[in-house]
Coordinates of C-alpha atoms in Angstrom, one line a residue:
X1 CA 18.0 -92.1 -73.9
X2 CA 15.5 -93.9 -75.3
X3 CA 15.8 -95.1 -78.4
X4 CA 13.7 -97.8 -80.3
X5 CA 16.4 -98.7 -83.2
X6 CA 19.6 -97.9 -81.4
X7 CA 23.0 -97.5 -83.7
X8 CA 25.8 -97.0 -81.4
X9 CA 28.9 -94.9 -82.5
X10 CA 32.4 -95.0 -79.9
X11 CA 34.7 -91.7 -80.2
X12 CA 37.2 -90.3 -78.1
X13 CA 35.6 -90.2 -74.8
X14 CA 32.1 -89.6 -76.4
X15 CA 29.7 -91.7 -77.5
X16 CA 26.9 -90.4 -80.5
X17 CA 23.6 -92.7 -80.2
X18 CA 20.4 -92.3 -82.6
X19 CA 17.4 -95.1 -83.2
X20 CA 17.4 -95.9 -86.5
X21 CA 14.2 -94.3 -88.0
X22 CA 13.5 -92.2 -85.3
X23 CA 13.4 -88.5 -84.3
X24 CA 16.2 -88.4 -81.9
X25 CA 20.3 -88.0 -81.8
X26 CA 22.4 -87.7 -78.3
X27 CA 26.1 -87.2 -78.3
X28 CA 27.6 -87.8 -74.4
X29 CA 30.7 -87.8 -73.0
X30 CA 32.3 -90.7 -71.1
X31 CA 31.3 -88.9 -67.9
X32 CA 27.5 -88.7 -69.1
X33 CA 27.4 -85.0 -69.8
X34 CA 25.0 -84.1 -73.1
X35 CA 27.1 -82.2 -75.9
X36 CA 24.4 -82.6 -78.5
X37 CA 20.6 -83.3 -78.5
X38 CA 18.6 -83.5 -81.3
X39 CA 14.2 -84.1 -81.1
X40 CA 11.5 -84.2 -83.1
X41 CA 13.6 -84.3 -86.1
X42 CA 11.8 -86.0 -89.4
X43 CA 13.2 -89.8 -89.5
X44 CA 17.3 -90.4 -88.9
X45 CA 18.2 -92.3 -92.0
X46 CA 22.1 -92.2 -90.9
X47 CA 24.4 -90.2 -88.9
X48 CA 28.4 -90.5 -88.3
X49 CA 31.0 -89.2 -86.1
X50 CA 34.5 -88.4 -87.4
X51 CA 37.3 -89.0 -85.1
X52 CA 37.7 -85.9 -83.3
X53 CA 33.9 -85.8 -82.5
X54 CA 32.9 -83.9 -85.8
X55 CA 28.9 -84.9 -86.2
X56 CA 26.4 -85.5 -89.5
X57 CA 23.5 -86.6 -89.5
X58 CA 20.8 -87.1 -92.7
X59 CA 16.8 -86.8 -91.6
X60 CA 14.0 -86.5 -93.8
X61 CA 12.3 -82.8 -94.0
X62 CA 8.9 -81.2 -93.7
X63 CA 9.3 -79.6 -97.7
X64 CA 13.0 -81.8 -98.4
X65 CA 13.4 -85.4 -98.9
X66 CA 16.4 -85.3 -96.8
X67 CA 18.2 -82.4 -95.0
X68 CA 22.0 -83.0 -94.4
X69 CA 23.0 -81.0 -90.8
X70 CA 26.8 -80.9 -89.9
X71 CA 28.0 -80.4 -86.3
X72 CA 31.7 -79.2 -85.5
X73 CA 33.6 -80.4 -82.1
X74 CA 31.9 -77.4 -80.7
X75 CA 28.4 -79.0 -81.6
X76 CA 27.5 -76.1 -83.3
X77 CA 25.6 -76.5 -86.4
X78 CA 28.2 -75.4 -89.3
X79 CA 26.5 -76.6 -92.8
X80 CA 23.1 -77.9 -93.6
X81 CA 22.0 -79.3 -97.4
X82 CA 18.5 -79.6 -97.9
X83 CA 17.7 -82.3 -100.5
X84 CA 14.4 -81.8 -102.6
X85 CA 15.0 -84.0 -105.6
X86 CA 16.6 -87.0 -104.1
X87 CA 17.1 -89.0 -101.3
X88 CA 20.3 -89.2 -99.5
X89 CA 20.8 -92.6 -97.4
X90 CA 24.6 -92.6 -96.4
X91 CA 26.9 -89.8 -95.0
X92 CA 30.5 -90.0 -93.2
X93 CA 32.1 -86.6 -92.5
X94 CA 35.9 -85.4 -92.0
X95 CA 37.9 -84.1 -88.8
X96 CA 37.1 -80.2 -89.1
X97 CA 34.2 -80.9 -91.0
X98 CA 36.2 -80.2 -94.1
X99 CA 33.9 -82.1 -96.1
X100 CA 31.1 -84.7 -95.8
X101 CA 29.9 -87.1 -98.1
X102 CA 26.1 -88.3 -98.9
X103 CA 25.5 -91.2 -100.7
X104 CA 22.2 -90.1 -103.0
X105 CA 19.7 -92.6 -104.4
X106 CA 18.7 -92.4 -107.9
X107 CA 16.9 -93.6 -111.0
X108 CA 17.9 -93.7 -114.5
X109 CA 16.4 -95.1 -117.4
X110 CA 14.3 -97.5 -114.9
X111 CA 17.2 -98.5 -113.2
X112 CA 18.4 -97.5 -109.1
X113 CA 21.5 -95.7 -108.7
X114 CA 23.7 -94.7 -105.7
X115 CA 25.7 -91.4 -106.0
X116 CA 28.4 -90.7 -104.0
X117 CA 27.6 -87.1 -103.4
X118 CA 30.8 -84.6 -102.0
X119 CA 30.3 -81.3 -100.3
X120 CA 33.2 -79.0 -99.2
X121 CA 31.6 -77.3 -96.3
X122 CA 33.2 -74.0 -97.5
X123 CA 30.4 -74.2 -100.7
X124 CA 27.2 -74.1 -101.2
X125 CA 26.7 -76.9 -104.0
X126 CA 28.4 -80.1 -104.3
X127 CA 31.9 -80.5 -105.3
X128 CA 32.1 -83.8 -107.2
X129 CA 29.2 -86.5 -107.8
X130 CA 30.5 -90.2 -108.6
X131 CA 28.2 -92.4 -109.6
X132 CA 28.9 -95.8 -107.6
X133 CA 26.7 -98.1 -110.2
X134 CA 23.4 -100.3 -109.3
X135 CA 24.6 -101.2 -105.5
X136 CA 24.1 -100.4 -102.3
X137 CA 26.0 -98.7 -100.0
X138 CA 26.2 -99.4 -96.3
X139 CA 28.8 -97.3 -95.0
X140 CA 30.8 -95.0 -95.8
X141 CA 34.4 -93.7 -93.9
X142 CA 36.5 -89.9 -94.1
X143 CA 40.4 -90.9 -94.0
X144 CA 41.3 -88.0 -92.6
X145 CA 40.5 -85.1 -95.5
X146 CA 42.3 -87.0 -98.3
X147 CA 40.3 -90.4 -98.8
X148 CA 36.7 -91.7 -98.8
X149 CA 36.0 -95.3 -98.6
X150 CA 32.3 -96.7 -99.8
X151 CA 31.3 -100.1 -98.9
X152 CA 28.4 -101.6 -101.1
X153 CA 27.0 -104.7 -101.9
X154 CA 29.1 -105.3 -105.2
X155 CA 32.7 -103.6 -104.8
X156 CA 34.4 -101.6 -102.1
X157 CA 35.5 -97.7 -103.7
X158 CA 38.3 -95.3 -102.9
X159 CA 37.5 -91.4 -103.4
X160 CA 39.2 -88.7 -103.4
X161 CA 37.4 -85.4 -102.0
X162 CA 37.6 -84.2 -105.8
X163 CA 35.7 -87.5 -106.8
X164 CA 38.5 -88.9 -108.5
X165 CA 38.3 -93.1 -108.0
X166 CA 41.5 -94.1 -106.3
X167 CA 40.5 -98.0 -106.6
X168 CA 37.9 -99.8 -106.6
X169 CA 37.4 -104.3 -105.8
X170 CA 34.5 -106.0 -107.2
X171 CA 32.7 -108.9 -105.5
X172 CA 30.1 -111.4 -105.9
X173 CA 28.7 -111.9 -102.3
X174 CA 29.7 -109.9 -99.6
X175 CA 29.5 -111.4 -96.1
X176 CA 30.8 -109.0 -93.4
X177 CA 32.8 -105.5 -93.4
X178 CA 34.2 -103.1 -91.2
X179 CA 35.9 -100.3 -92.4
X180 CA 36.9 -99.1 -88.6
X181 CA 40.4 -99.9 -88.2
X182 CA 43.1 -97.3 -87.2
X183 CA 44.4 -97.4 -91.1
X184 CA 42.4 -100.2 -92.7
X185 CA 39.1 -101.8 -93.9
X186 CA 38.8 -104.9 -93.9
X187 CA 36.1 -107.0 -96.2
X188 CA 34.6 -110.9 -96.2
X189 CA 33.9 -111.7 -99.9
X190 CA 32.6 -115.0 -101.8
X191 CA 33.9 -115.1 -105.3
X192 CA 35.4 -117.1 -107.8
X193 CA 38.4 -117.2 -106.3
X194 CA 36.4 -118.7 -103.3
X195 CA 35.8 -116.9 -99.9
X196 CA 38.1 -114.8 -98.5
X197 CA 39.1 -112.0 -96.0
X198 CA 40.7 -109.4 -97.4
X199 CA 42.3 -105.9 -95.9
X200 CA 43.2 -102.4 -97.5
X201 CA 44.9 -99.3 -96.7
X202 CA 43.0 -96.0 -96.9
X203 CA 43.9 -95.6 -100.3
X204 CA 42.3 -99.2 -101.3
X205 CA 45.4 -101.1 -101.6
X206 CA 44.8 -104.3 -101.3
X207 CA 47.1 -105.7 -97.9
X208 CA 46.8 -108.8 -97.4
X209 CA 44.3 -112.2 -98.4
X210 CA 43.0 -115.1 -96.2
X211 CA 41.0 -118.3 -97.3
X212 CA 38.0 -118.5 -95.5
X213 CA 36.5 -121.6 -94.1
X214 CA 33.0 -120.4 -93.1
X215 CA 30.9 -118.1 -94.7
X216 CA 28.7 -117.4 -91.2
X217 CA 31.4 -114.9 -89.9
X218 CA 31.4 -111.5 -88.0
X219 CA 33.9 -108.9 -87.8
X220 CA 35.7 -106.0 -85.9
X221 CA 38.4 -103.7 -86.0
X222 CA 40.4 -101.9 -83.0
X223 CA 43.7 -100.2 -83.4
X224 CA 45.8 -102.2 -86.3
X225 CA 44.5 -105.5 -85.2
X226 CA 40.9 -107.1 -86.7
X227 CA 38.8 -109.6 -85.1
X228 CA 36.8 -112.7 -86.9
X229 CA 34.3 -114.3 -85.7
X230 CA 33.1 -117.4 -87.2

């Protein structure tokens, strides 16, 4: 494929690939075989793949600011959202498609807002909206159908599917994430409490704390174990 922007997302023997920006989304298999295509959409803002190969992807639309389309592990298109009044810039979706969450951008008062917006693919309209404050998000992670993790630039938030905030850890500077490990996420944060890695269960439980002696770091997550690299 050729993509300009490319963001890269590993599943169980599939891959899901989009450019950033760009009008097109390919989901392989490890052998090469296309399960999904998308072209000629209106720009990819984000897209995400649950762990059994469940797909969502937010565009922009001809008429919509942003048009949410949900693919199940057939690839067959099972719930679309089509967003006239706001933008949507975020999305994560469950295994079974269950539910998917859009993070929506919004102003009030003069000031920007993120929303963490919930669907229940079973409804039309949204089941719960949480505002998340003046921050953004940059991900956003289904555990299982019971929890929603939201990384932003100020805190890290737990959800539950009804938009009830299981925890939520405030930060000052935050300097790498990853929120891809088999049952944690894991944060780099400067503070006053200095800098410091820190890891939490799906519920946002803080785990465990580690002093950190650089603040140029990177990380990654596979299986129970997380990589730093500094």
């Amino acid at each position: 494929a050729d993509l300009s922007s490319p963001e890269l997302i590993s599943g169980n023997r599939t891959l899901l690939a989009y450019s950033a920006g760009g009008s097109r989304l390919v989901l392989l298999k490890d052998n090469g075989e296309i399960l999904l295509e998308l072209k000629d959409t209106g720009p990819i803002f984000d897209a995400h793949m649950s762990a059994d190969g469940t797909v969502c992807c937010l565009s922009g639309g001809e008429r919509d600011k942003t048009v949410l389309q949900v693919y199940d592990r057939r690839q067959l298109n099972c719930y679309t959202v089509h967003s006239d009044a706001r933008y949507l810039a975020r999305c994560a979706v469950s295994n079974g498609a269950r539910y998917v969450c859009a993070v929506a951008l919004e102003e009030e008062d003069g000031i920007f807002q993120s929303v963490a917006v919930i669907y229940n693919t079973d409804h039309e309209t949204p089941v719960a909206e949480v505002s998340l404050g003046n921050q953004m998000i940059y991900d956003v992670r289904f555990w299982d159908n019971n929890c929603i993790t939201l990384v932003g630039d100020s805190s890290l938030i737990t959800l539950n599917p009804a938009g009830d905030m299981l925890s939520q850890y405030a930060y000052d500077d935050l300097l790498a994430y990853t929120l891809y490990g088999e049952d944690f996420s894991a944060i780099a944060v400067g503070d006053e409490n200095g800098d410091n890695l820190l890891t939490f269960d799906q519920k946002g439980n803080l785990l465990a704390n580690l002093p950190l002696q650089s603040r140029e770091i990177r990380l990654t997550a596979g299986g129970k174990y997380l990589a730093l690299l500094s």
